[in-house]
Short mmCIF file of C-alpha atoms in Angstrom, two decimals:
data_model
loop_
_atom_site.label_atom_id
_atom_site.label_comp_id
_atom_site.label_asym_id
_atom_site.label_seq_id
_atom_site.Cartn_x
_atom_site.Cartn_y
_atom_site.Cartn_z
CA ASN X 1 -67.40 57.76 101.26
CA GLU X 2 -66.37 54.76 99.17
CA LEU X 3 -68.86 52.49 100.71
CA ASN X 4 -71.61 50.65 99.15
CA LYS X 5 -74.72 52.44 99.53
CA ALA X 6 -76.63 49.65 97.34
CA THR X 7 -76.50 46.77 99.29
CA PHE X 8 -78.77 43.50 99.83
CA SER X 9 -79.06 41.77 102.84
CA THR X 10 -77.35 38.22 103.16
CA ASP X 11 -80.56 36.21 103.81
CA PHE X 12 -81.79 37.72 100.63
CA VAL X 13 -78.88 36.71 98.44
CA GLU X 14 -78.94 33.20 100.27
CA GLN X 15 -82.79 32.36 99.39
CA LEU X 16 -81.78 33.69 95.55
CA LEU X 17 -78.56 31.51 95.40
CA ILE X 18 -80.78 28.63 97.28
CA ARG X 19 -83.34 28.97 94.35
CA TYR X 20 -81.56 29.42 91.22
CA ALA X 21 -77.92 27.84 91.98
CA LYS X 22 -77.04 24.33 90.97
CA GLN X 23 -74.33 22.02 92.14
CA GLY X 24 -70.84 22.78 91.22
CA MET X 25 -72.02 26.19 89.99
CA ILE X 26 -69.25 28.81 90.45
CA ILE X 27 -70.70 32.30 91.35
CA TYR X 28 -69.17 35.29 89.85
CA ASP X 29 -70.21 38.70 91.13
CA SER X 30 -68.55 41.76 88.89
CA PHE X 31 -69.56 44.34 91.46
CA MET X 32 -68.75 42.80 94.82
CA GLY X 33 -68.82 45.67 96.91
CA THR X 34 -68.53 44.90 100.69
CA GLY X 35 -68.85 40.79 99.93
CA THR X 36 -72.71 40.07 100.49
CA THR X 37 -72.73 37.87 97.38
CA ALA X 38 -69.46 36.16 98.53
CA VAL X 39 -70.50 35.85 102.40
CA ALA X 40 -73.81 34.14 101.29
CA CYS X 41 -72.10 31.87 98.85
CA LYS X 42 -69.89 30.68 102.00
CA ARG X 43 -72.72 30.02 104.21
CA ILE X 44 -74.36 27.54 101.76
CA GLY X 45 -71.39 26.08 100.50
CA LEU X 46 -70.99 27.55 96.82
CA ASP X 47 -67.39 28.89 95.21
CA CYS X 48 -67.73 32.76 94.92
CA TYR X 49 -64.92 35.03 92.90
CA GLY X 50 -65.80 38.66 92.43
CA SER X 51 -64.04 42.03 91.68
CA GLU X 52 -64.28 45.49 93.09
CA LEU X 53 -62.53 48.61 92.51
CA SER X 54 -62.65 50.46 95.86
CA PRO X 55 -59.96 49.58 98.39
CA ALA X 56 -62.28 50.25 101.31
CA GLN X 57 -65.03 47.59 100.02
CA CYS X 58 -62.35 45.20 99.41
CA LYS X 59 -61.16 45.50 103.07
CA LEU X 60 -64.22 44.95 104.69
CA ALA X 61 -65.16 42.11 102.45
CA ASN X 62 -62.21 40.64 103.41
CA GLU X 63 -62.67 41.11 106.70
CA TRP X 64 -66.20 39.57 106.69
CA LEU X 65 -65.18 36.56 104.56
CA ASN X 66 -62.05 35.90 106.86
CA GLY X 67 -64.10 35.27 109.64
CA GLU X 68 -63.81 38.92 111.46
CA ARG X 69 -67.45 39.94 110.62
CA PHE X 70 -68.50 36.30 109.38
CA VAL X 71 -71.62 34.53 111.69
CA LYS X 72 -72.65 31.55 109.62
CA ASN X 73 -76.73 31.75 109.49
CA LYS X 74 -78.01 28.36 111.45
CA ASN X 75 -81.34 28.97 109.94
CA VAL X 76 -80.15 28.25 106.53
CA LYS X 77 -79.41 24.94 105.26
CA LYS X 78 -76.32 23.91 103.05
CA LEU X 79 -77.66 23.85 99.17
CA PHE X 80 -75.74 20.72 98.44
#
């Protein structure tokens, strides 16, 4: 199975970004996996770039980021 077994919840990543990211900061995830960090950034209005070697994980990340699996978290306020 090529899918990432070391995942974090999107809510957890959002809270870390809200606490530590600054306005205008670009987030880079060098082990993007299925895109949890990128989705968290999208939800709170940060730009995110990432890289991933697994084609299966890239496919899932693209689906998630392009709205096929994306649900905006209404409980998290925009960071900026």
